[in-house]
Coordinates of C-alpha atoms in Angstrom, one line a residue:
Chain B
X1211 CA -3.4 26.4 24.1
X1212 CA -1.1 28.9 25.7
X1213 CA 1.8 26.5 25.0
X1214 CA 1.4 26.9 21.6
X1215 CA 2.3 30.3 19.7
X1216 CA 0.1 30.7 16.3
X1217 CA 2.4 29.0 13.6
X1218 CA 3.1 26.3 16.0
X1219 CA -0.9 25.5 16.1
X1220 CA -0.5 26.0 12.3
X1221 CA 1.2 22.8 12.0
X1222 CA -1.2 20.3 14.1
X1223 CA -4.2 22.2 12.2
X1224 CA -2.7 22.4 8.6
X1225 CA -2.7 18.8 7.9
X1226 CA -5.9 17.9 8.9
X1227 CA -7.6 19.5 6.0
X1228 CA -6.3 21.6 3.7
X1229 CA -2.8 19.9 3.5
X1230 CA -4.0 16.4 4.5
X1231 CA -1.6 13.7 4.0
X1232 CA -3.7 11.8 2.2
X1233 CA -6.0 13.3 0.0
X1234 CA -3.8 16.3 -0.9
X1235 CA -0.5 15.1 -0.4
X1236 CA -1.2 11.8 -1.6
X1237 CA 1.4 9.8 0.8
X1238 CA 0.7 6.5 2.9
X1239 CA -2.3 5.2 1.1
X1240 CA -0.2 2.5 1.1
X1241 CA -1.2 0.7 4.6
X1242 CA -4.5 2.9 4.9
X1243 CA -7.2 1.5 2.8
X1244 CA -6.7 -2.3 3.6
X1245 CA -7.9 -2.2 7.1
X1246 CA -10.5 0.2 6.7
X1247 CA -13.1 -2.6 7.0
X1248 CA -13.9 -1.9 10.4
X1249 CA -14.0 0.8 12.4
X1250 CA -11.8 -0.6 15.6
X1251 CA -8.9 -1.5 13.0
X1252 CA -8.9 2.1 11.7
X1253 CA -8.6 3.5 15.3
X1254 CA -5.7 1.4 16.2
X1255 CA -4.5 2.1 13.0
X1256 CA -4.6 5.6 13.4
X1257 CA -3.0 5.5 17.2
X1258 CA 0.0 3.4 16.2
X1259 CA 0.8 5.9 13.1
X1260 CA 0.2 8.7 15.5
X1261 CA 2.6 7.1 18.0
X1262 CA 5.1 6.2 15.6
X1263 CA 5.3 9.4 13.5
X1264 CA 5.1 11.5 16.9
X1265 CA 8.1 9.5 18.6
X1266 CA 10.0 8.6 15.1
X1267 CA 10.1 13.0 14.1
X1268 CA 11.8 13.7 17.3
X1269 CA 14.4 11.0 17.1
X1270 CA 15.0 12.4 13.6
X1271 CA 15.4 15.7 14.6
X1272 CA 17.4 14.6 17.6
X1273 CA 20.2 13.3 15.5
X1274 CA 19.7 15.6 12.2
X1275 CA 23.2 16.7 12.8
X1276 CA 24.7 13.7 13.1
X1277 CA 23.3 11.6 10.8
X1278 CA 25.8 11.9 7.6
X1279 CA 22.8 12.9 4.3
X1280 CA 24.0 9.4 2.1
X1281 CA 23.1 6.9 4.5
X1282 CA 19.7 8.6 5.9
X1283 CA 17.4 6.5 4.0
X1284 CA 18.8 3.7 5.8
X1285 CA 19.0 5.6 9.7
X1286 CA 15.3 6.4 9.1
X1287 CA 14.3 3.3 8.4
X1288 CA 16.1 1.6 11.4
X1289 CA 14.4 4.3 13.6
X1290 CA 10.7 3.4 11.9
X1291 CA 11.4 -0.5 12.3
X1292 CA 12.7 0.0 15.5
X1293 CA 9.1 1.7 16.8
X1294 CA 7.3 -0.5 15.2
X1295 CA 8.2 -3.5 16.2
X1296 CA 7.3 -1.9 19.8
X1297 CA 3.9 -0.8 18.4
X1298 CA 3.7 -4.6 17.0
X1299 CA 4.6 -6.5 20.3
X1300 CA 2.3 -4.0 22.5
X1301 CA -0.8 -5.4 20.3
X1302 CA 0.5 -8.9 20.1
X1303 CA 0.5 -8.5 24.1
X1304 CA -2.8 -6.7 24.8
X1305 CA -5.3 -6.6 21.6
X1306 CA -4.2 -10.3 20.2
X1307 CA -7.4 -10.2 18.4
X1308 CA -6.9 -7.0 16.8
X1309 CA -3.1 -7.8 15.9
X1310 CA -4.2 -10.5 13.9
X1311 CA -7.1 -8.4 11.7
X1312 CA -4.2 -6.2 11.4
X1313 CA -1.5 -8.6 10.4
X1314 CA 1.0 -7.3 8.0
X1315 CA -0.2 -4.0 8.2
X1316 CA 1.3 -2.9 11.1
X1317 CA 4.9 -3.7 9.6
X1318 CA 4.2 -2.2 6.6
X1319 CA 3.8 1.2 8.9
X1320 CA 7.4 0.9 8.2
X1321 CA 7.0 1.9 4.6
X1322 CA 4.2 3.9 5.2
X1323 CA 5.4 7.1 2.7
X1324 CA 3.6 9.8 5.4
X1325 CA 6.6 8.4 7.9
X1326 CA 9.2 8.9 5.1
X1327 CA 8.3 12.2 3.9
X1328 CA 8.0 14.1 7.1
X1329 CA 11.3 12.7 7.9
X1330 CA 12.7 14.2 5.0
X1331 CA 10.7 16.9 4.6
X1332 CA 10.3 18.5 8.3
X1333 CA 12.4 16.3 11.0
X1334 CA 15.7 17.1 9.1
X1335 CA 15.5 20.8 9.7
X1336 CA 13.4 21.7 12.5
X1337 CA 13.6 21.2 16.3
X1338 CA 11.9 18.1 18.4
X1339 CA 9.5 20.3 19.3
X1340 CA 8.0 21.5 16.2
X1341 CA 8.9 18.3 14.2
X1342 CA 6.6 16.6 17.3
X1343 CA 4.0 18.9 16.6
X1344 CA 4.3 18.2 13.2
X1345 CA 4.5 14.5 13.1
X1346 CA 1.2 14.5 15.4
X1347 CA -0.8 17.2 13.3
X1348 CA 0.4 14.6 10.3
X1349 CA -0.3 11.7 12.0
X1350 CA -4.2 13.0 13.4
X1351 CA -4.4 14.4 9.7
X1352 CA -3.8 10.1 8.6
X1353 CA -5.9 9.0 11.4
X1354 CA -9.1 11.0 10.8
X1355 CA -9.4 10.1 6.9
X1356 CA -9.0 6.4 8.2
X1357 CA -12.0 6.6 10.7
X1358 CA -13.9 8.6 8.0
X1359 CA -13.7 6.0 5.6
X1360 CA -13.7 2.6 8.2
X1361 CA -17.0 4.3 9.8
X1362 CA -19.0 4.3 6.2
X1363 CA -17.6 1.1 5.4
X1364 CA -18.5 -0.7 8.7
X1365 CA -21.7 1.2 8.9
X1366 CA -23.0 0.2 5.6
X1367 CA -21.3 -2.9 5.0
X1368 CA -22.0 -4.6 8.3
X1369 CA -24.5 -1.9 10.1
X1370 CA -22.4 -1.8 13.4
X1371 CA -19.8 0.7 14.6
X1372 CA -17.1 -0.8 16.5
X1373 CA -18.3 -4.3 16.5
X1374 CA -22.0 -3.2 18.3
X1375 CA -24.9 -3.1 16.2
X1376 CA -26.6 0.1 15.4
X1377 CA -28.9 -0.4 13.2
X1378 CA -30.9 -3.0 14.9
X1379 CA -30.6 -6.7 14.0
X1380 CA -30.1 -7.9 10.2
X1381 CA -32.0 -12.0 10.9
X1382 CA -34.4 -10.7 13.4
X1383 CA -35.4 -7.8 11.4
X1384 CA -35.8 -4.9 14.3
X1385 CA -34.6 -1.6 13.8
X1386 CA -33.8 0.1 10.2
X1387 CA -34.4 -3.7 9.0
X1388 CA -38.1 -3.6 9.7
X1389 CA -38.3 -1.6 6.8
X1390 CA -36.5 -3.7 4.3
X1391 CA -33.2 -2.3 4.8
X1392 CA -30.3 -4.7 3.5
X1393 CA -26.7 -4.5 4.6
X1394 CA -24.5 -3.3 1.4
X1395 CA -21.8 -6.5 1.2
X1396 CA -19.9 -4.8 -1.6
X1397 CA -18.9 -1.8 1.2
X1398 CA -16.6 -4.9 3.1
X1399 CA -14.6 -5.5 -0.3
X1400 CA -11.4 -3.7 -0.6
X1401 CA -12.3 -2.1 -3.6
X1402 CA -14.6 0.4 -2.2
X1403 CA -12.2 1.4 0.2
X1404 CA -10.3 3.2 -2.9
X1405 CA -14.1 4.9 -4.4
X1406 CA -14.9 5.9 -0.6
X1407 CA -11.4 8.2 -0.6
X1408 CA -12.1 9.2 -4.1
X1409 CA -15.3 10.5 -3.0
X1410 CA -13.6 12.3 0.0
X1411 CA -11.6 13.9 -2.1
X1412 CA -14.1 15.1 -4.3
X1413 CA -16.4 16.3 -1.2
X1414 CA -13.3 17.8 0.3
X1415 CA -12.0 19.8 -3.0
X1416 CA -15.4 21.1 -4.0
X1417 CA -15.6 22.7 -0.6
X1418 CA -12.4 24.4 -1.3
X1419 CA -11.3 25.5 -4.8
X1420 CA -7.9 26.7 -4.3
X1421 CA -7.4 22.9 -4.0
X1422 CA -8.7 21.4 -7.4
X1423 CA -5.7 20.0 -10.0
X1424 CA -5.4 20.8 -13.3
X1425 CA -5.9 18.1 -15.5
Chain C
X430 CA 1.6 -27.2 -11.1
X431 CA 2.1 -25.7 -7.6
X432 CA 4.5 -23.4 -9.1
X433 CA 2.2 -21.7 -11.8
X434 CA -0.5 -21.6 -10.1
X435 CA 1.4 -19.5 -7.6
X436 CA 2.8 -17.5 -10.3
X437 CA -1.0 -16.7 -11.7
X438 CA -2.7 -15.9 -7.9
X439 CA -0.1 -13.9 -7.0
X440 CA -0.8 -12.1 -10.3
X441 CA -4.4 -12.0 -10.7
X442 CA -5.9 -12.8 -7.3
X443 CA -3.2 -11.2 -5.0
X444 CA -2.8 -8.4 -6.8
X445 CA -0.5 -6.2 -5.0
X446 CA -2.3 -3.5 -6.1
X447 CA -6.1 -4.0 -6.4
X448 CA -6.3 -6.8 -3.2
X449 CA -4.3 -5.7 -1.0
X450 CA -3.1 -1.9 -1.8
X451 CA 0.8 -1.8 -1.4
X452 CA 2.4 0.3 -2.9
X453 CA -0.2 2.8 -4.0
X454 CA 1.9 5.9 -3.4
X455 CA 4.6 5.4 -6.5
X456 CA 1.2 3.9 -8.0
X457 CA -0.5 7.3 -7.6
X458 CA 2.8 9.3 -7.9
X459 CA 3.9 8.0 -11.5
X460 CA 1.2 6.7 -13.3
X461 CA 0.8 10.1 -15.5
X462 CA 2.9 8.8 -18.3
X463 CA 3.4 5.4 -19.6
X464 CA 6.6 5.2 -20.4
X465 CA 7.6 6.0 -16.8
X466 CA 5.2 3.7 -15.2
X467 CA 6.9 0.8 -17.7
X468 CA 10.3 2.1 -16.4
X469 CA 9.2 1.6 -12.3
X470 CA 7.3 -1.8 -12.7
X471 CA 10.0 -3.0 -14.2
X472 CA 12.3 -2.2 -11.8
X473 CA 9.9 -3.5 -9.0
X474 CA 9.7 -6.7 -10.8
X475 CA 13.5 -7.1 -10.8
X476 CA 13.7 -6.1 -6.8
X477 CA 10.9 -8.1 -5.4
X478 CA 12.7 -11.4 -7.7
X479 CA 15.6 -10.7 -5.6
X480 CA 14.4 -9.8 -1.9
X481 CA 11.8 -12.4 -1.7
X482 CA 13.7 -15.2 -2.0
X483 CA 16.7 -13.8 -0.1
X484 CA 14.3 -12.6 2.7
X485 CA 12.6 -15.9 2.5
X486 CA 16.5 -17.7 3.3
X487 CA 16.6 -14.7 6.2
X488 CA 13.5 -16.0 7.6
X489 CA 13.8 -19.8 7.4
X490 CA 17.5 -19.5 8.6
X491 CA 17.9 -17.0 11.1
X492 CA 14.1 -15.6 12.2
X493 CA 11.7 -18.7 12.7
X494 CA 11.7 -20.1 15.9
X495 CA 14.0 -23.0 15.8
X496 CA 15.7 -21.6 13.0
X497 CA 19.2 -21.1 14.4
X498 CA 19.2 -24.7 14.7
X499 CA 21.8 -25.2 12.3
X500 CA 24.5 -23.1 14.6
X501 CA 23.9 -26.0 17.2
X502 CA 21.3 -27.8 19.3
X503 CA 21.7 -25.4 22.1
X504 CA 20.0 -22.8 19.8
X505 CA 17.0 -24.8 19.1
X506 CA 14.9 -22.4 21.6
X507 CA 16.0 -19.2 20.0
X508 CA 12.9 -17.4 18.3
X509 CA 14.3 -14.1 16.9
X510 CA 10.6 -13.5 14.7
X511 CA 10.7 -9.9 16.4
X512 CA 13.9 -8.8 14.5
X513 CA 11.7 -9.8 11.4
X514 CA 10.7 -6.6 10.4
X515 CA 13.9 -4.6 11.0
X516 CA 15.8 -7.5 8.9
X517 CA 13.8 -7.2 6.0
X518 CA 13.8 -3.5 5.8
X519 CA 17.6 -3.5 6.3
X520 CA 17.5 -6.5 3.3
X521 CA 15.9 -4.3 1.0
X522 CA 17.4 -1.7 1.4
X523 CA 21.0 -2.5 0.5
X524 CA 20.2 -5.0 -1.5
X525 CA 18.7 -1.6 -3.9
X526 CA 21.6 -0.1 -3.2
X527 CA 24.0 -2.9 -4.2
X528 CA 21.7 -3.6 -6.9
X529 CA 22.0 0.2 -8.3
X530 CA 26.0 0.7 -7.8
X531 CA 26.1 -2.9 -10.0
X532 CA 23.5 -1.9 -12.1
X533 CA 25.4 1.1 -13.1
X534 CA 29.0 -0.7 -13.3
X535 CA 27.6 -2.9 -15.7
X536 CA 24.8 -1.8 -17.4
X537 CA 25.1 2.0 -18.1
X538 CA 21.6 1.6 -20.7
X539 CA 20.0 -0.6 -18.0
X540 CA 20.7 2.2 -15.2
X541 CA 19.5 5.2 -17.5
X542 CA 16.3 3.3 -17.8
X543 CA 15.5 2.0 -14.0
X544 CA 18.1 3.8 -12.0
X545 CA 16.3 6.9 -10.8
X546 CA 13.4 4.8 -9.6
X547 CA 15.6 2.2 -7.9
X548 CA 16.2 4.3 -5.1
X549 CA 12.4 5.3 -4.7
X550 CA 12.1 1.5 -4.4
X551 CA 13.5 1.1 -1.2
X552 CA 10.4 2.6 0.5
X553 CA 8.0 1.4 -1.7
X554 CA 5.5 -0.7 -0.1
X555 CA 4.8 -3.3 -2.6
X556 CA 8.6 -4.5 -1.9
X557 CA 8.4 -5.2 2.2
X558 CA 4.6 -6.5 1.4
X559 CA 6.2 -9.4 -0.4
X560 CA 8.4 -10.2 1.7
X561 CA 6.1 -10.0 5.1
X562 CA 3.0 -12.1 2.9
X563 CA 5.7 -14.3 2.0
X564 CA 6.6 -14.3 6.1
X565 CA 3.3 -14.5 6.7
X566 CA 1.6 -17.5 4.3
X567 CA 4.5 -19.6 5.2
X568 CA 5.8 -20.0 1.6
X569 CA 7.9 -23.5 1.5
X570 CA 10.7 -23.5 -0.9
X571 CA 13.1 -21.5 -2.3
X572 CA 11.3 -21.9 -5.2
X573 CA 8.0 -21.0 -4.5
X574 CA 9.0 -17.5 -3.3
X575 CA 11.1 -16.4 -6.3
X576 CA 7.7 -17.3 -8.0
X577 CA 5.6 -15.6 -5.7
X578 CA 8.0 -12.7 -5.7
X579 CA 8.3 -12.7 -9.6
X580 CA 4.1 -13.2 -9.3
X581 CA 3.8 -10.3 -7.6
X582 CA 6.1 -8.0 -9.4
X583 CA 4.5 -8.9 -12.6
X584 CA 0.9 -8.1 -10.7
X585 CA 2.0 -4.9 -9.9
X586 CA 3.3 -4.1 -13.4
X587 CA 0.2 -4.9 -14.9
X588 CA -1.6 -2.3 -12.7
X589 CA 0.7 0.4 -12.9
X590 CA 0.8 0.2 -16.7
X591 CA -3.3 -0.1 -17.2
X592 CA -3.9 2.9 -15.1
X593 CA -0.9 4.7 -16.4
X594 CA -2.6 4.2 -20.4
X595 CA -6.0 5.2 -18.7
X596 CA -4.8 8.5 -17.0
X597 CA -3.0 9.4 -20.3
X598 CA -6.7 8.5 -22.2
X599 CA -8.7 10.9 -19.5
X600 CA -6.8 14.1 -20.0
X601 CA -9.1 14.4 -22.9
X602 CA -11.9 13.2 -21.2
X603 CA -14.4 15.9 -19.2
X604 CA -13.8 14.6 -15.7
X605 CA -15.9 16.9 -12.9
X606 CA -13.1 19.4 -12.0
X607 CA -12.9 18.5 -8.2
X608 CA -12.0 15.0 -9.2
X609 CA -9.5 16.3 -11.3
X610 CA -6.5 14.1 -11.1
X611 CA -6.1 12.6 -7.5
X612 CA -9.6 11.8 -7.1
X613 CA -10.5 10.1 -10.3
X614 CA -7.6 8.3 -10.2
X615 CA -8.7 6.7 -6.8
X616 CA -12.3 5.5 -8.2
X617 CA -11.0 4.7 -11.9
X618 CA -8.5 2.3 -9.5
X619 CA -11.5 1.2 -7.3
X620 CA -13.3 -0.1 -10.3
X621 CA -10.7 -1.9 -11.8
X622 CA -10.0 -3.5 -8.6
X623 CA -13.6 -4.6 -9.1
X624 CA -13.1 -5.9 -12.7
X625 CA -9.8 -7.8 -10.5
X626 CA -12.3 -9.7 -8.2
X627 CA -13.4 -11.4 -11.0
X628 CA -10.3 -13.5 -11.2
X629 CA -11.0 -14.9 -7.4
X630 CA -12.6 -17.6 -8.8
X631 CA -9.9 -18.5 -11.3
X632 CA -8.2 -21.2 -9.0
X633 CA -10.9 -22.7 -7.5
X634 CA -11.8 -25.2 -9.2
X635 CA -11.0 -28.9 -9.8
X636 CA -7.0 -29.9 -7.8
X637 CA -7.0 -32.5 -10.3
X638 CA -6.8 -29.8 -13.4
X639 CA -4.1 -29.9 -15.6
X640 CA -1.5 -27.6 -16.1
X641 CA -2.7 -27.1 -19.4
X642 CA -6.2 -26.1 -19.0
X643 CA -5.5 -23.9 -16.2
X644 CA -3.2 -22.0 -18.7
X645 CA -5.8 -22.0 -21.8
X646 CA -8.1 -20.2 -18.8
X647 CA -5.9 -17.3 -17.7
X648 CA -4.8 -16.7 -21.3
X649 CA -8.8 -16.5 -22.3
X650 CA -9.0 -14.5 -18.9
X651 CA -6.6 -11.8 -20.5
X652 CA -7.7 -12.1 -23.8
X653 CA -11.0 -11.6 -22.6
X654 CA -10.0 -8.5 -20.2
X655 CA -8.0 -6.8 -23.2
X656 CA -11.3 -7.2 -25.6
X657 CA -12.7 -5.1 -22.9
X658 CA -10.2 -2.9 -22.2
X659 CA -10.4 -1.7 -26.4
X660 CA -14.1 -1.4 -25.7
X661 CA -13.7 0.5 -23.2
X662 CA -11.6 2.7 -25.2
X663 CA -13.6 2.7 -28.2
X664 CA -16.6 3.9 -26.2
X665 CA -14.3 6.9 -24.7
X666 CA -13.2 8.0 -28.2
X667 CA -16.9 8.2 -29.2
X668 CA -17.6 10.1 -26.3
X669 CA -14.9 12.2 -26.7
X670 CA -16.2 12.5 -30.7
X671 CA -19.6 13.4 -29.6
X672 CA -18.5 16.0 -27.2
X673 CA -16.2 17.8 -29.8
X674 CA -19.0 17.8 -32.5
X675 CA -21.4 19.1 -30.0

């Protein structure tokens, strides 16, 4: 990690626990939780936001000096739409499939609020470097709370991890099965998507004190 | 018929918020007071009544494939469904800004009221969802997608407001600390979206149904979900009352 100093590595580490986009700063929860059924969504999920953020901060901070501050809602939102209409025609092309579990989801990226707010909050006044480094660290910080929650979910709701069967075979009844174990159903529905987070959050924030909010 | 039962499943089965999850970060962001949350679902109500349709005329005039048809038969090939999502982003977004600067010209009480959430509108995700489901489940008329964006506006209001009262209720309530906030918003939201599911089989039944019945039922739904909801409240005062007396 030569190439980056201290405060540098400060911004790809920051966000992926103590100032996590999600379960501390609250933003893009918006496009997260609905595709968190299975694990393979969440990681493409996770890439395309990564891509987008990563590519969509440097633009930013490319033309922070040219883009005049009352029409910037609107410049940032081009630049999103822009990126993700590549992300969307790259996994209409190669994961057709996928694009389809996924199907509004990836345009709402566009309105995801973790793009928005480190636009406005980082990308405007820093370099492409560090806003880079910053979009990724936000980005990975997105990602891993999405393969968190689509790994419990798939694992108990279906008992497979990526599509392949882990826990041995539900109607022939090998493997945890044997035993009498029974695939939760209620883990697919979208409402546990929002208790799983919640109960991230809790893990996360009786680990670490400093983080709990007063009531 | 077609048209209210539209308006009630994008309400009660659709729900913006519990089904499908857009935009949860105003939903998380100002739900602490009441009186605010009223302010921001009404003005997402008003926005989505007025991009839906006019995203649904963008789509079926200018985006479909085939679409540009009326500029000549040579463009019958043209599909420009790529430029979707960078049309209806653009849509929205000075349509709320047109909407605002009118908004303020002509209704200076209106504007104190919605105007400092309209422009936190622009990004919020509930707004571009209508318009790509609308995209998306290939609404037909004009008509049907001012209802499905009213619908859907109204769905969201709904939630906003019920977990809005709730959060205000639970500041007296003994939540664990680390769930404090944030966290107990998410499961309180989870398990409403739970009590939501029920309403999935609220349009199944009979096609031959009359308008009629169908309303008697969602009204009895509500009626039924409010008894409920006082319960629910009664039950958290008495906590509360035990508590303090302990």
């Amino acid at each position: 990690m030569a190439l980056l100093s201290k405060k540098d590595a400060k911004l790809i580490t920051d966000p992926l626990a103590d100032n996590n986009p999600i379960t501390i700063q609250v933003l893009g929860i918006c496009s997260a939780l609905a595709i968190t059924a299975e694990l393979n969504a969440s990681l493409v999920m996770a890439v395309s936001v990564i891509f987008v953020l990563g590519v969509g901060n440097v633009v930013i901070s490319l033309m922070r000096n040219i883009i005049p501050s009352k029409i910037r809602i609107i410049v940032q939102l081009i630049v999103v739409a822009a990126l993700v209409i590549i992300v969307d025609l790259v996994l209409k092309a190669f994961a057709y499939e996928l694009s389809k579990t996924l199907s509004v989801f990836i345009g709402l990226i566009i309105t995801n609020c973790i793009i928005m707010g480190r636009f406005e909050a980082f990308a405007l006044a820093n370099g492409p470097w560090r806003a880079f480094l910053d979009g990724v660290g936000n980005a990975l910080g997105y990602g891993i709370i999405l393969i968190i929650v689509g790994f419990f979910r798939e694992l108990l709701g279906s008992g497979t991890l990526f599509g392949i069967p882990v826990l041995g075979d539900p109607i022939a009844k090998t493997g945890l099965y044997a035993f009498g174990y029974e695939n939760n159903g209620f883990m697919i529905m979208p409402p546990m998507a929002l208790i799983v987070v919640g109960l991230i959050i809790w893990v996360q924030r009786s680990k670490n004190e400093a983080l709990i909010e007063e009531n | 018929m077609e048209y209210l039962e539209l308006f009630f499943k994008s309400i009660f089965i659709d729900n913006m918020v519990f089904s499908v999850f857009l935009g949860m970060c105003s939903y998380l962001a100002v739900s602490k007071k009441v009186s605010t949350a009223v302010g921001l679902g009404a003005a997402v109500i008003f926005v989505l009544a007025i991009t839906v349709p006019l995203n649904w005329w963008i789509d079926q005039y200018l985006l479909q494939p085939g679409a540009l048809v009326w500029l000549g038969p040579e463009y019958a090939d043209y599909d420009l469904g790529f430029l979707s999502f960078i049309m209806f982003i653009a849509t929205i977004a000075t349509m709320v800004q047109l909407v605002e600067i009118v908004v303020e010209k002509f209704s200076p009480a209106l504007y104190n009221s919605l105007g400092i959430f309209l422009p936190l509108i622009a990004v919020n995700c509930a707004i571009l969802g209508g318009s790509l489901f609308m995209q998306s489940r290939e609404i037909p008329t004009l008509g049907l997608a001012l209802t499905y964006g009213v619908g859907s506006g109204i769905g969201w209001f709904l939630a906003i407001i019920a977990i809005a009262a709730i959060r205000e209720k639970i500041r007296y309530s003994n939540v664990p600390p680390p769930l404090r906030g944030l966290g107990i918003t998410f499961i309180l939201t989870g398990l409403m979206a739970i009590g939501f599911m029920s309403f999935g089989g609220m349009l199944t039944g009979g096609e031959e149904e009359s308008a009629a019945t169908s309303i008697e039922k969602t009204e009895q739904a509500i009626q039924v979900d409010q008894n409920e909801e006082a319960l629910d409240k009664e039950k958290e005062l008495e906590e509360n009352t035990t508590a303090l007396n302990q």
